[in-house]
Every structure is written in C-alpha cells, then in structure tokens.
PDB file of C-alpha atoms in Angstrom:
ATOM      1  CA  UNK A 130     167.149  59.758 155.521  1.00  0.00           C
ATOM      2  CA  UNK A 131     170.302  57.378 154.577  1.00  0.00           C
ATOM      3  CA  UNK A 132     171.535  59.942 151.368  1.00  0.00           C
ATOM      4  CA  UNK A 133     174.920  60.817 151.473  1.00  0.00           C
ATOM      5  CA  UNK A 134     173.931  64.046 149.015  1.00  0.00           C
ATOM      6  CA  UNK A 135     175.952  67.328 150.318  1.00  0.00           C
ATOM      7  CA  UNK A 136     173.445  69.850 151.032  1.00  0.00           C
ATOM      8  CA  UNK A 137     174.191  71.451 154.052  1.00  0.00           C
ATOM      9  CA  UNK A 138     176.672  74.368 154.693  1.00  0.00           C
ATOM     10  CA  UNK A 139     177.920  76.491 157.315  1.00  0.00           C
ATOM     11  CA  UNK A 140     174.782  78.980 158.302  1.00  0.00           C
ATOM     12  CA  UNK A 141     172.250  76.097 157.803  1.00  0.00           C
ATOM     13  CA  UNK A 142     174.442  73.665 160.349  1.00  0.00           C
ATOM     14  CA  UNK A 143     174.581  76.741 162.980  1.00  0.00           C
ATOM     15  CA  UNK A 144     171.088  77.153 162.816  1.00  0.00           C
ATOM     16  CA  UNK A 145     170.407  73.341 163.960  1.00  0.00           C
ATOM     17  CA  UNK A 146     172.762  73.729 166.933  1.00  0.00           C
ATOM     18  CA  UNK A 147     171.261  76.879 167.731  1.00  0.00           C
ATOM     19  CA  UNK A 148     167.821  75.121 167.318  1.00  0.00           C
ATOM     20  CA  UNK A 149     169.186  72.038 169.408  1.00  0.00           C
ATOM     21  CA  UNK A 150     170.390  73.866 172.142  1.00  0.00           C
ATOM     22  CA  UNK A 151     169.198  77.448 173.240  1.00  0.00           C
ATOM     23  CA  UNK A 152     165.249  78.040 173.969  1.00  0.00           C
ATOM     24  CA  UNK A 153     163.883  81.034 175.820  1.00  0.00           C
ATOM     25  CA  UNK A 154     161.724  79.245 177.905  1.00  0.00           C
ATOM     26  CA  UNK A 155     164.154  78.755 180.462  1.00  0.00           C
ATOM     27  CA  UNK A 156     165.675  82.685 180.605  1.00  0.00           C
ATOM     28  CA  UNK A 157     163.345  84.189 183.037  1.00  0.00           C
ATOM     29  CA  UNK A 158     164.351  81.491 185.826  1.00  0.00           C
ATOM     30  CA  UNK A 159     168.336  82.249 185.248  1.00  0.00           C
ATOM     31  CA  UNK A 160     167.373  86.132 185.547  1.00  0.00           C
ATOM     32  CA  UNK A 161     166.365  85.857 188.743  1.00  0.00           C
ATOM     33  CA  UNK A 162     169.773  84.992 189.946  1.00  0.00           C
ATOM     34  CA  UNK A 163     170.198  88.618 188.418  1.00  0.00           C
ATOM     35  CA  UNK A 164     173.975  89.005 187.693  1.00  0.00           C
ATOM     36  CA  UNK A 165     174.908  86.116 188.879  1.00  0.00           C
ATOM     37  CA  UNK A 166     173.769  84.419 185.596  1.00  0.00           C
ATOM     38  CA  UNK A 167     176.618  85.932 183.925  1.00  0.00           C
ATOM     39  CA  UNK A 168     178.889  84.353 186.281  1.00  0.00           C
ATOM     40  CA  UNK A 169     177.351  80.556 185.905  1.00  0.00           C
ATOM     41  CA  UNK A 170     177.211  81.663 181.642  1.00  0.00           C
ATOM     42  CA  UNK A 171     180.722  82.429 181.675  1.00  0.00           C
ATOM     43  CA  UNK A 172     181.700  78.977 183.731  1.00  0.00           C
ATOM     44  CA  UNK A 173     179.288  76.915 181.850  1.00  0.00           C
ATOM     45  CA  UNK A 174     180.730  78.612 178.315  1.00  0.00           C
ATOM     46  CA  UNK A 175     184.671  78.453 179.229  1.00  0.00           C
ATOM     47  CA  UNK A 176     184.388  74.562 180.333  1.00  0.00           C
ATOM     48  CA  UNK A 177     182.070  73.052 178.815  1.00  0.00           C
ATOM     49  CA  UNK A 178     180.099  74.847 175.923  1.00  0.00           C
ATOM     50  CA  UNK A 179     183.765  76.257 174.202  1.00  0.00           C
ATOM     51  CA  UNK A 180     185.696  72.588 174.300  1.00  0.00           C
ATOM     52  CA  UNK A 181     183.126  70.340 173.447  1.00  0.00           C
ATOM     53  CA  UNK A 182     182.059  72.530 170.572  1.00  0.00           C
ATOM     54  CA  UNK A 183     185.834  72.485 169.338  1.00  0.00           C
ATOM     55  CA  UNK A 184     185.813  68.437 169.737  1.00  0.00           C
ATOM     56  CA  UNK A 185     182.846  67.994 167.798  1.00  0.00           C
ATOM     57  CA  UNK A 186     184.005  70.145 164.911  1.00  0.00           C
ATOM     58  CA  UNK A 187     187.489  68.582 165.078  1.00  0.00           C
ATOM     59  CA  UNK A 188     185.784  64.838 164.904  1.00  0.00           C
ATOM     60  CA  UNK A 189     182.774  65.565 162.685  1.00  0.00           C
ATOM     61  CA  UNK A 190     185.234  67.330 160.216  1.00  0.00           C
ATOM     62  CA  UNK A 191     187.886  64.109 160.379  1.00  0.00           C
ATOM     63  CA  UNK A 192     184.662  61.525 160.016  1.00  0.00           C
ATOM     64  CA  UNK A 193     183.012  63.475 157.749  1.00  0.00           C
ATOM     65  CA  UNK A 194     182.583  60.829 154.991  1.00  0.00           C
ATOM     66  CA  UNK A 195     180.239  58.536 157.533  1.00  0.00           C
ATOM     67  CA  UNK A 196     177.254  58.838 159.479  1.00  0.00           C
ATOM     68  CA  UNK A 197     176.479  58.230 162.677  1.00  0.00           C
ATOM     69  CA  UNK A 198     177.927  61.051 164.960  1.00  0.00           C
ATOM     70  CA  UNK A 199     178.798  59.933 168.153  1.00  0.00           C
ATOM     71  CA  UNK A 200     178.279  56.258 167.694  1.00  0.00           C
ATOM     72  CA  UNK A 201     180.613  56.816 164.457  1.00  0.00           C
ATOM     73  CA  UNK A 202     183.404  58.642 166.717  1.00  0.00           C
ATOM     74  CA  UNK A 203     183.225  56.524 169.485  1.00  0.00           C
ATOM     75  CA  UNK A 204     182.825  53.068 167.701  1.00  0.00           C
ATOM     76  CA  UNK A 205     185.882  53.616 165.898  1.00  0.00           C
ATOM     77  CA  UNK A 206     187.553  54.633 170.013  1.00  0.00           C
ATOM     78  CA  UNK A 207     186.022  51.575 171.812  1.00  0.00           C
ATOM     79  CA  UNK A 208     184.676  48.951 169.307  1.00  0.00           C
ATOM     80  CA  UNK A 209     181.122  48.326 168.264  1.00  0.00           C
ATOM     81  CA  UNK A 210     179.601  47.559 171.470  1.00  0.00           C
ATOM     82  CA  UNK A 211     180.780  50.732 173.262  1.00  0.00           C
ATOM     83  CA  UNK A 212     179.650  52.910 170.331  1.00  0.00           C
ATOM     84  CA  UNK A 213     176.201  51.812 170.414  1.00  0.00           C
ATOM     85  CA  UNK A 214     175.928  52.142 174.582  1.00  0.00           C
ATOM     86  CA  UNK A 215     177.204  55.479 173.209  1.00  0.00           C
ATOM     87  CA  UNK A 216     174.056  56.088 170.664  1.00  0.00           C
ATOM     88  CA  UNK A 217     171.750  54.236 173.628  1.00  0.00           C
ATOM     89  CA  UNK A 218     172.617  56.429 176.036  1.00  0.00           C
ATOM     90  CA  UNK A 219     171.857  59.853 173.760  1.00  0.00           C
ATOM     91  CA  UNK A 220     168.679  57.862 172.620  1.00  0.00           C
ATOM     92  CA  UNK A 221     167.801  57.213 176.028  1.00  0.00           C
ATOM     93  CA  UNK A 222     168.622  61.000 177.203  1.00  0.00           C
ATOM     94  CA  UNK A 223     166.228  62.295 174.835  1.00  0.00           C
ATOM     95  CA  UNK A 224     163.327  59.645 175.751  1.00  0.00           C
ATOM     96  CA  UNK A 225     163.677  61.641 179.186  1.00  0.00           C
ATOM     97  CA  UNK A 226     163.822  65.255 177.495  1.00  0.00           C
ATOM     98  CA  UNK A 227     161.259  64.790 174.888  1.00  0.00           C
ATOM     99  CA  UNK A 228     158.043  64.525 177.141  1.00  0.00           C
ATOM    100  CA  UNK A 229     158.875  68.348 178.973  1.00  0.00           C
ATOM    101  CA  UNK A 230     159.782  69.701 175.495  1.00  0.00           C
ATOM    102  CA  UNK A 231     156.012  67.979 174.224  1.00  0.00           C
ATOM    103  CA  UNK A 232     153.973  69.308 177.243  1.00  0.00           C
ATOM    104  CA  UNK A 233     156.319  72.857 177.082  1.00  0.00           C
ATOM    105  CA  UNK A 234     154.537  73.014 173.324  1.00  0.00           C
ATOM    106  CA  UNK A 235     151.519  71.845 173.789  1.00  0.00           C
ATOM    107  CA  UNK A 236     150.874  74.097 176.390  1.00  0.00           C
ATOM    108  CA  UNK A 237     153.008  77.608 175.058  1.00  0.00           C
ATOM    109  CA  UNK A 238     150.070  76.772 171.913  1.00  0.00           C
ATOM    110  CA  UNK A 239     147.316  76.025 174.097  1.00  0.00           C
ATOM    111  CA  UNK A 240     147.834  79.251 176.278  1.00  0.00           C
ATOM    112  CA  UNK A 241     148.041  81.582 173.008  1.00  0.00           C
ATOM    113  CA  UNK A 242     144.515  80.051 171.575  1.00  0.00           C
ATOM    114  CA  UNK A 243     142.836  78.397 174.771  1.00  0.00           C
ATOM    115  CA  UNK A 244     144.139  79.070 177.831  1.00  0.00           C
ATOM    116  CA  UNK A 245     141.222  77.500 179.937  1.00  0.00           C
ATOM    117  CA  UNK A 246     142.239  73.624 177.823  1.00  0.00           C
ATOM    118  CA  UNK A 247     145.727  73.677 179.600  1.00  0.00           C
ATOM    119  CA  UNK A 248     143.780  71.979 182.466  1.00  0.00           C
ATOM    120  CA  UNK A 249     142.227  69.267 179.937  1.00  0.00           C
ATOM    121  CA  UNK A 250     143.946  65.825 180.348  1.00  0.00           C
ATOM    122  CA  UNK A 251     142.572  64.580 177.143  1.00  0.00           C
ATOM    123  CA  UNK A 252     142.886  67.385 175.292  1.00  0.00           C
ATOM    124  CA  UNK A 253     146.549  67.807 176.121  1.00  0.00           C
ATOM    125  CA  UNK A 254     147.560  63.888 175.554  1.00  0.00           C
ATOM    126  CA  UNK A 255     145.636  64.351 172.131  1.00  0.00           C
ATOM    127  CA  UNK A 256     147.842  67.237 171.397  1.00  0.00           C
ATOM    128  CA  UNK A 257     150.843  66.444 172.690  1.00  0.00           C
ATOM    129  CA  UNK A 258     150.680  63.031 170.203  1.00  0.00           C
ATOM    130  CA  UNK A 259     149.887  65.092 167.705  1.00  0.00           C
ATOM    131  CA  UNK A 260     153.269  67.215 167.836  1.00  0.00           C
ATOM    132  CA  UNK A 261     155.153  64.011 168.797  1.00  0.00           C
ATOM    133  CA  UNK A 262     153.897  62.691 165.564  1.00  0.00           C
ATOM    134  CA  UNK A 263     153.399  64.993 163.016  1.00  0.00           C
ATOM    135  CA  UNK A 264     157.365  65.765 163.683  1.00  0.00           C
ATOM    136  CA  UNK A 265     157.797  62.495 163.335  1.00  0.00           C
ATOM    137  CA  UNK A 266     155.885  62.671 159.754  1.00  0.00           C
ATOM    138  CA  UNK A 267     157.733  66.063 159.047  1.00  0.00           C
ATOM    139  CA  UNK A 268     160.680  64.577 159.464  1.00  0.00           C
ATOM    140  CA  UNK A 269     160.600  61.902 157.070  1.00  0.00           C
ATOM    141  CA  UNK A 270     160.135  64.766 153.921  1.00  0.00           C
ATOM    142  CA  UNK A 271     163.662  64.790 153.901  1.00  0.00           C
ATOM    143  CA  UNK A 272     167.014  66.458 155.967  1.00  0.00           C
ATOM    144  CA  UNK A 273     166.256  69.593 153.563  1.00  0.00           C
ATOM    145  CA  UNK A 274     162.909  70.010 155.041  1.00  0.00           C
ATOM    146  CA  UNK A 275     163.872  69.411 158.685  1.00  0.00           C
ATOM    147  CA  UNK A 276     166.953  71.901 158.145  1.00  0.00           C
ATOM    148  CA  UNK A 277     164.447  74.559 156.975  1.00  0.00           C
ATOM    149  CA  UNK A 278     162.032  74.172 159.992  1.00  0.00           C
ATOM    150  CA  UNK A 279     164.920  74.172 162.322  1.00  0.00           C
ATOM    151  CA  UNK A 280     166.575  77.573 160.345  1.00  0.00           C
ATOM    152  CA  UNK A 281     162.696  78.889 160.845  1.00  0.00           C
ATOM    153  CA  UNK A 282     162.410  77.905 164.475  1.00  0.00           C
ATOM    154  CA  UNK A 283     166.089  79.150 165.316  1.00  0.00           C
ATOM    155  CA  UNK A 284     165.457  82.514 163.352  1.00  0.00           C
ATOM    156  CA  UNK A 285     161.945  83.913 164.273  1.00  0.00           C
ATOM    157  CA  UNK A 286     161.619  81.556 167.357  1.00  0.00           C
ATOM    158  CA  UNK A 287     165.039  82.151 169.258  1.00  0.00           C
ATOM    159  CA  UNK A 288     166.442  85.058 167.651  1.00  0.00           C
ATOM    160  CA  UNK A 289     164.381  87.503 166.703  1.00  0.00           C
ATOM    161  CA  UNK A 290     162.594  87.540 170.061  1.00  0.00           C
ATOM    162  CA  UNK A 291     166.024  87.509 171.719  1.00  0.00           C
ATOM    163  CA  UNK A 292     167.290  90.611 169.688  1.00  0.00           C
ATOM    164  CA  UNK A 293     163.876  92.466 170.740  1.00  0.00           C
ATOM    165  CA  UNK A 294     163.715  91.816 173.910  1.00  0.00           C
ATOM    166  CA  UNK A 295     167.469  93.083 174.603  1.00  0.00           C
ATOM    167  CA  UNK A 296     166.555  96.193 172.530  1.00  0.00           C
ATOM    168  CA  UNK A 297     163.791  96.925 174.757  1.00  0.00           C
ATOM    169  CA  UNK A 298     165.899  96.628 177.878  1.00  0.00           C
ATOM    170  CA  UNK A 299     168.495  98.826 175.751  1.00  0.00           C
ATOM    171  CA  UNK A 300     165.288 101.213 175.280  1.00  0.00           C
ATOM    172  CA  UNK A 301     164.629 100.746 179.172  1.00  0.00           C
ATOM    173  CA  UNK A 302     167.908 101.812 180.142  1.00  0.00           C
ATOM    174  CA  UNK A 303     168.008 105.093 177.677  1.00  0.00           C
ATOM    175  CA  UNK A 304     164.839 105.992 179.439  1.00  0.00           C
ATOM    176  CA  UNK A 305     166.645 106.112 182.937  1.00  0.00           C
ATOM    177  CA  UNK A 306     163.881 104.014 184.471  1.00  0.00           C
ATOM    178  CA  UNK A 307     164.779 102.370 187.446  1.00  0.00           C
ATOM    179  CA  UNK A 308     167.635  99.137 186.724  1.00  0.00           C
ATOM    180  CA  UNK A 309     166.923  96.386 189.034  1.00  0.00           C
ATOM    181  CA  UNK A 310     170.455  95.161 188.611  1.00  0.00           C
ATOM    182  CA  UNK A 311     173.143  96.272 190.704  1.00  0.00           C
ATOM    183  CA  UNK A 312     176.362  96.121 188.611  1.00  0.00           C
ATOM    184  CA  UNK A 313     178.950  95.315 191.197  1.00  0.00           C
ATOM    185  CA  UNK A 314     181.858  92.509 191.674  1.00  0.00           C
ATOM    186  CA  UNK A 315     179.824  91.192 194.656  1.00  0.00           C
ATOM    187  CA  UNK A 316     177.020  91.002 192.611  1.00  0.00           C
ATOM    188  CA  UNK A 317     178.073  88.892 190.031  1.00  0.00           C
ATOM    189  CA  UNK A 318     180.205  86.114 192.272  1.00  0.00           C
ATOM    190  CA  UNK A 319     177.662  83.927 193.372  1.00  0.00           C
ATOM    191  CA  UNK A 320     177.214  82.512 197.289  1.00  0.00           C
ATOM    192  CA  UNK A 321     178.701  78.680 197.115  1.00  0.00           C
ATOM    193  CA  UNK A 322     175.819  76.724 198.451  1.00  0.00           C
ATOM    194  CA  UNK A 323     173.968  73.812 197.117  1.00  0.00           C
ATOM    195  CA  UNK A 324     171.384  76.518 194.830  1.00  0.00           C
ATOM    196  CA  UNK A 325     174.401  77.822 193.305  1.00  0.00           C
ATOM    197  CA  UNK A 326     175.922  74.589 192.302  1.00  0.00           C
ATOM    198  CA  UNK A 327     172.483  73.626 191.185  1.00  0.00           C
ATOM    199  CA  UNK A 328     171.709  76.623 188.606  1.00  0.00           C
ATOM    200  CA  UNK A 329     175.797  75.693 187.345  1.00  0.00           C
ATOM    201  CA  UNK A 330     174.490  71.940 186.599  1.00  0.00           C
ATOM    202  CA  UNK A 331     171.165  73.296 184.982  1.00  0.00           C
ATOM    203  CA  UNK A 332     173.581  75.991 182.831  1.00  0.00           C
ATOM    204  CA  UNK A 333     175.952  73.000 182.071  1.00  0.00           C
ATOM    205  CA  UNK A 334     172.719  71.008 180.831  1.00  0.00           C
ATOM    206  CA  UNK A 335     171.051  73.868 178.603  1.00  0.00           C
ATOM    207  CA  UNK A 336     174.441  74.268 176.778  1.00  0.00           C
ATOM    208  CA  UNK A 337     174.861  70.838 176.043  1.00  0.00           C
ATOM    209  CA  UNK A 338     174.022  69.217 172.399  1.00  0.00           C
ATOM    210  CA  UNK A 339     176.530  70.393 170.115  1.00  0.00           C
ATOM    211  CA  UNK A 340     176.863  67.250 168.955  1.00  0.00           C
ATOM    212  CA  UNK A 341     173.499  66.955 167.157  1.00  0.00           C
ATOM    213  CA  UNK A 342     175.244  68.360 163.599  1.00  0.00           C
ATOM    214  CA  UNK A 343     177.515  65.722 163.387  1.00  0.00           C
ATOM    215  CA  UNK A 344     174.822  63.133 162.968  1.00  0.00           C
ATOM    216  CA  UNK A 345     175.357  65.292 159.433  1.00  0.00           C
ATOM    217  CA  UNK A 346     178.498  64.886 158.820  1.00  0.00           C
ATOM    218  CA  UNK A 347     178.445  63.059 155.260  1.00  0.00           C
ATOM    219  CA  UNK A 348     175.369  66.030 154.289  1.00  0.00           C
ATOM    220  CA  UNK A 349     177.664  69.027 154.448  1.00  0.00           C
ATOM    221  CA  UNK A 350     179.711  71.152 152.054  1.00  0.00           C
ATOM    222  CA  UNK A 351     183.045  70.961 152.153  1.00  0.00           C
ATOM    223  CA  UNK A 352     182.979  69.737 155.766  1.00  0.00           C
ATOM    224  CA  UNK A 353     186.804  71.184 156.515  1.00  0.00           C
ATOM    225  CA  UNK A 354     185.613  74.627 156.345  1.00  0.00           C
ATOM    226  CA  UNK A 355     181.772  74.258 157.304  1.00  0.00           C
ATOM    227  CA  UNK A 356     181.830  72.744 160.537  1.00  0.00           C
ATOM    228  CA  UNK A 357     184.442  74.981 162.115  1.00  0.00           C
ATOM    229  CA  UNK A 358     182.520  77.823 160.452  1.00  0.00           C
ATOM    230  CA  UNK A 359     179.371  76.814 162.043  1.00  0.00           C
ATOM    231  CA  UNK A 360     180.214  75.856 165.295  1.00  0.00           C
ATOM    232  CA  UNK A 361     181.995  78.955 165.575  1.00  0.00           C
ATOM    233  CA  UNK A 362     178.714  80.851 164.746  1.00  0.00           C
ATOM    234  CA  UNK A 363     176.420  78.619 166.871  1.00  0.00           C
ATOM    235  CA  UNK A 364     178.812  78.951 169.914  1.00  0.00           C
ATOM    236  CA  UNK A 365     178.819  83.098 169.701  1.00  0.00           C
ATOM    237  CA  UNK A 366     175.040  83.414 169.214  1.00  0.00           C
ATOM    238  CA  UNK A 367     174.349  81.081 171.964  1.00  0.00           C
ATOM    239  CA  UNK A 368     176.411  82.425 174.767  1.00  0.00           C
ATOM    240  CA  UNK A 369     175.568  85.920 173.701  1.00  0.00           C
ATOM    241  CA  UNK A 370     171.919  85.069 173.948  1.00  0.00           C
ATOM    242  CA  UNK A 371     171.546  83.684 176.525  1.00  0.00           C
ATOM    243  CA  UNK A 372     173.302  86.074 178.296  1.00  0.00           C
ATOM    244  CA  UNK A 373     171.980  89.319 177.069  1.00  0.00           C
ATOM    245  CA  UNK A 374     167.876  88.098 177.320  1.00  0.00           C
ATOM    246  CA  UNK A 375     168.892  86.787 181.192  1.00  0.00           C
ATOM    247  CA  UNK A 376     170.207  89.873 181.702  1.00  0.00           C
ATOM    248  CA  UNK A 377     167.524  91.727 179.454  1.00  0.00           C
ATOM    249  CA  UNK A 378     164.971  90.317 182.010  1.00  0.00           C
ATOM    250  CA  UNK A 379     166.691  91.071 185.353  1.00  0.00           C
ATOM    251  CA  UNK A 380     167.236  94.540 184.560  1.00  0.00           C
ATOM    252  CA  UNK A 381     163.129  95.403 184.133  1.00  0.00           C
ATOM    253  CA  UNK A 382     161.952  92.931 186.319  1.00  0.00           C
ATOM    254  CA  UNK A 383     162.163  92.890 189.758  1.00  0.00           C
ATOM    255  CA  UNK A 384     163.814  89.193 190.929  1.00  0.00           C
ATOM    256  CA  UNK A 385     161.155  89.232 193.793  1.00  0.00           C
ATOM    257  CA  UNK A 386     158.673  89.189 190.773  1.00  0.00           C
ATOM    258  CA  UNK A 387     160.079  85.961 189.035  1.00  0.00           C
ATOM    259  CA  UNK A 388     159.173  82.817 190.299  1.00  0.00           C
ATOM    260  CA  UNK A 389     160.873  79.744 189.611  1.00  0.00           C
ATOM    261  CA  UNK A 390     158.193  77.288 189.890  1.00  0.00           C
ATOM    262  CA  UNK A 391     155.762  79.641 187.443  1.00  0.00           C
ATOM    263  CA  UNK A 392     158.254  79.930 184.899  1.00  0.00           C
ATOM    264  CA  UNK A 393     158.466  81.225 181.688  1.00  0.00           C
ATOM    265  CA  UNK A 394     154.999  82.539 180.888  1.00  0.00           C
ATOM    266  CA  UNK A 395     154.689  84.619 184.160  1.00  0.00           C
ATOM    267  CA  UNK A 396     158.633  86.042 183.717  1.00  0.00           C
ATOM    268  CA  UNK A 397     158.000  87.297 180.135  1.00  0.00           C
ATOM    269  CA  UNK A 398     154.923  88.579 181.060  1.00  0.00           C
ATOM    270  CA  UNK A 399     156.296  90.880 183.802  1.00  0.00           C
ATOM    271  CA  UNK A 400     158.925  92.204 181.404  1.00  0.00           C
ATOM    272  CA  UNK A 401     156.477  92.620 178.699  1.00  0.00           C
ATOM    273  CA  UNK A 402     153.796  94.524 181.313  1.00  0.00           C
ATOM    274  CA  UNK A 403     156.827  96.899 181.657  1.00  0.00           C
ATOM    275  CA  UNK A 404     156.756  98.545 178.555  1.00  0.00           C
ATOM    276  CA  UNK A 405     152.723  98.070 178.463  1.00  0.00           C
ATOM    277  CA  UNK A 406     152.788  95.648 175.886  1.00  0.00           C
ATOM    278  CA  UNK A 407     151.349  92.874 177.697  1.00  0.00           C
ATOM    279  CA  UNK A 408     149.018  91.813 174.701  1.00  0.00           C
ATOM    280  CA  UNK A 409     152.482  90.398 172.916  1.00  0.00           C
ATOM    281  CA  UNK A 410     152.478  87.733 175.110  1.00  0.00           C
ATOM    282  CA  UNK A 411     150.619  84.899 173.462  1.00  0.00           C
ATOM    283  CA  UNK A 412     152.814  85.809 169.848  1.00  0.00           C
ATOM    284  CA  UNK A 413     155.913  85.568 171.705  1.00  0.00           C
ATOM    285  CA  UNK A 414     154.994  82.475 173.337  1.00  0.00           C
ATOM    286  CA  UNK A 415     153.703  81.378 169.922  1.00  0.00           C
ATOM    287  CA  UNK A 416     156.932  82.402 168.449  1.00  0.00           C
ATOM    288  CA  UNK A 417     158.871  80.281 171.403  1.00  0.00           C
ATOM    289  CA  UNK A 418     156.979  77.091 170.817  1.00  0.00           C
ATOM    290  CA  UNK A 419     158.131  77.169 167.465  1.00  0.00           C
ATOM    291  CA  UNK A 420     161.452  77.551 168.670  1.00  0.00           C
ATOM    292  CA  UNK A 421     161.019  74.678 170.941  1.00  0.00           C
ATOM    293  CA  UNK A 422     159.194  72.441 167.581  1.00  0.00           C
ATOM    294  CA  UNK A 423     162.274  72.976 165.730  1.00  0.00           C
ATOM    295  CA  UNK A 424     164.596  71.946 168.276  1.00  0.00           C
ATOM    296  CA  UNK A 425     162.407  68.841 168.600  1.00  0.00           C
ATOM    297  CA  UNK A 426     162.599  67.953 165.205  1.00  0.00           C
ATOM    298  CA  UNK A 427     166.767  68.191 165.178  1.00  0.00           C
ATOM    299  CA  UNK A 428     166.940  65.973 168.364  1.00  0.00           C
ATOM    300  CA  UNK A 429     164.165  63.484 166.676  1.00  0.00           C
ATOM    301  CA  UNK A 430     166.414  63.262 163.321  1.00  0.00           C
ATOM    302  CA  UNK A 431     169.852  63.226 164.705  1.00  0.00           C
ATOM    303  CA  UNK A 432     170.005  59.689 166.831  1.00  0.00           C
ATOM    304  CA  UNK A 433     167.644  58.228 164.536  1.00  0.00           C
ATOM    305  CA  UNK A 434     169.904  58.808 161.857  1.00  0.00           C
TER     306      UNK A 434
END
C-alpha cells in the first residue's frame, strides 16, 4: 500500500468520497422530518459539506507529492506530535464508527438470506469478523482493487437505488396519488428545539469525510485538475442525493409510518409496499450493504495508509 504509482483520476476519487460518505441506510429517518430535511441539507451543505470539501481539495492538491492526508497537512501546521493526535483522533473516530457499519452489514445480508439468524449472537459475531476481516484481506490486493469495490459499492449500492427510488416518487407524483408533503415555507423551517438541533448535528456527521481521498494524494493523475474535479462531482451527487431519496420517501410515505428507532428496513419497506413491490426489499437492502462494504473498505485503507 506504500506505491507512489499515479493511478487514480477524477471519477474514480469521487466515487471513494461518495462511497465514504453517503449511505441510504440513514434516509428514511431524515424523511420523517418531511421537508424539513431540506432545510437541515441545505445548512449542513452551505457550512460544512461545501468548505471543507474546498479545503481538502486546496491541501490535497498543494501536498500532493506525499502521503498521509491529514496527518501530512497538519504535521507540516503544528509539528509532528500534533499531526499524529491528528491521525489518532480519525483512527480513533472510526474504531467508534466501524462496529454500527459491521452489525448494519451483517444484518442488511442476514435479513435478505436469513432473517430468523439476526437474533443469533454467534452467528452474527462470526459474521461480523468475517466482513471486518475479509476487508481487511481485500484491502491488501492493492489501492486499484479497493478503488474498484468502492466505484462498485458507490455505483449500484448508492446510486442506482437512489436514482430509482426518486423516479418512482417522480412516477408517484405523475399518477396524482396522494403527496404526503405539504410544500409550504412553514413547512420547511424547522421548530428550534433540542430534536431540531439534534437531526442538524446527525446531518453535519453524515456529510463529514471528505477527507478520506487525500490519504491518495501521491496516487492521482495530475492532482491540480483531479481533485478539484472530483470533489466537485462528489459534493453535487451527495447533496443531491441525499436530498431527493429523503424527499423521495416523505412524499409516499406517511411520516406517522416511519419510525426512528426501526429504521431503515421498515422505511424502505413502506415506500416500496407503495408501488406493490414489496418483494424488492431484500435486493435493495442487498444492494445497500454493498454500499455500506465499500465505504468500509475506503475508511479501513485511508488512516492506515
């Protein structure tokens, strides 16, 4: 994982922020603030997501010619010992992360094949070690391989599911069924109270992680015009994404319907038993677990590198 060969350019380093950072699982809990999830989007997007996109191009394009990322950027800030509390702390956010993510896949695979083995402690700690590790193993094949497991996962685990399930609320609306969004300015300002700030931190979280590319840096193309390229394309697809599937959701499925505790497999599934196509669920599950695979793989690689 140490060669300095140039192999990655502009779509390939979108696709591993895209990987890194959006996942469906979480879109049927932000639709049931209905319109309001535009609102927090928007916030999220214009102060966080937007400038620390254009930072990381700006420093992963100046320090292109070492490796490191963050501990590269902010070694050369603060000295040696600041730069690695820098590359500790990522490490250490991801030793938090990575156990959801692993029980999030285990179980998304579990409930396509064998729904009744979710309940199976030893099943699910054999299974989850498995993904844990055979990432691990993946990983090692080389950044070519991981880049083409997290294009695969970003492609027909993120997008493709995101661009049907907005056509079918497109389809939903053309059909004059009843819209369980109410389009209005009141609407889409939010009440301030402490659940309001709280979906704005948890919006603020999922958009964070741009940073994973420029772990890169010395891999890509002509880094100058790659990286701005890239984040540029990562930065549209994600906001618009998110966005339009949040919205996708709220506008077929009643917000009374989606529960925030039961999550993602009961909030697709109400959308899906909509249009009487219930039966999809397990693929698109299937489909998001591979989303959320590939996104562990870039956040495995990255630090370690």
């Amino acid at each position: 994982m140490t060669s300095t060969k140039r192999v990655l350019t502009a779509t390939p380093l979108a696709l591993i922020s895209i990987a890194a950072i959006i996942n469906l699982r979480s879109l049927p809990m932000m639709a049931k603030v209905g319109l309001n999830s535009l609102f927090f989007y928007t916030i999220a997007a214009l102060f966080f997501l937007i400038p620390s996109a254009l930072i990381c191009a700006e420093l992963a394009t100046t320090f292109s010619k070492g490796s490191g990322g963050i501990y590269l950027w902010v070694k050369r800030a603060f000295g040696e010992k600041i730069g690695f509390l820098a590359i500790w702390s990522e490490w250490f956010n991801n030793v938090i992360a990575f156990p959801t993510t692993i029980i999030f896949i285990a179980s998304a695979i579990t409930y396509a094949f064998a729904p009744a083995l979710i309940h199976n402690k030893h099943y699910m700690i054999i299974m989850m070690l498995v993904i844990l590790w055979g990432t691990t193993f993946y990983n090692c094949l080389g950044l070519k391989a991981s880049s083409r497991l997290n294009a695969l996962g970003a492609t027909f685990g993120t997008i493709i599911p995101s661009l049907i399930i907005i056509a079918l609320a497109l389809i939903w609306i053309a059909s004059k069924r009843p819209i369980q969004l109410n389009f209005t300015l009141g609407n889409l300002l939010p009440p301030m109270h402490g659940a309001s700030v709280a979906f704005l931190i948890g919006v603020f979280s999922a958009y964070a992680g741009m940073q994973v590319t420029s772990f890169h840096a010395q891999n890509v193309v002509q880094p100058a015009k790659s990286f701005p390229k890239a984040i540029f394309l990562s930065v549209i697809t994600i906001f618009v994404l998110t966005v339009l599937v949040s919205l996708a959701i709220a506008i077929v499925a009643p917000a009374k319907q989606l529960n925030l505790i039961s999550g993602m497999f009961e909030g697709f599934q109400i959308f899906l038993n909509a249009f009487h196509i219930g039966s999809l669920l397990p693929a698109l599950v299937l489909l998001i677990a591979l989303s959320s695979i590939s996104e562990l793989s870039a956040w495995l690689l990255a630090p370690a590198r």
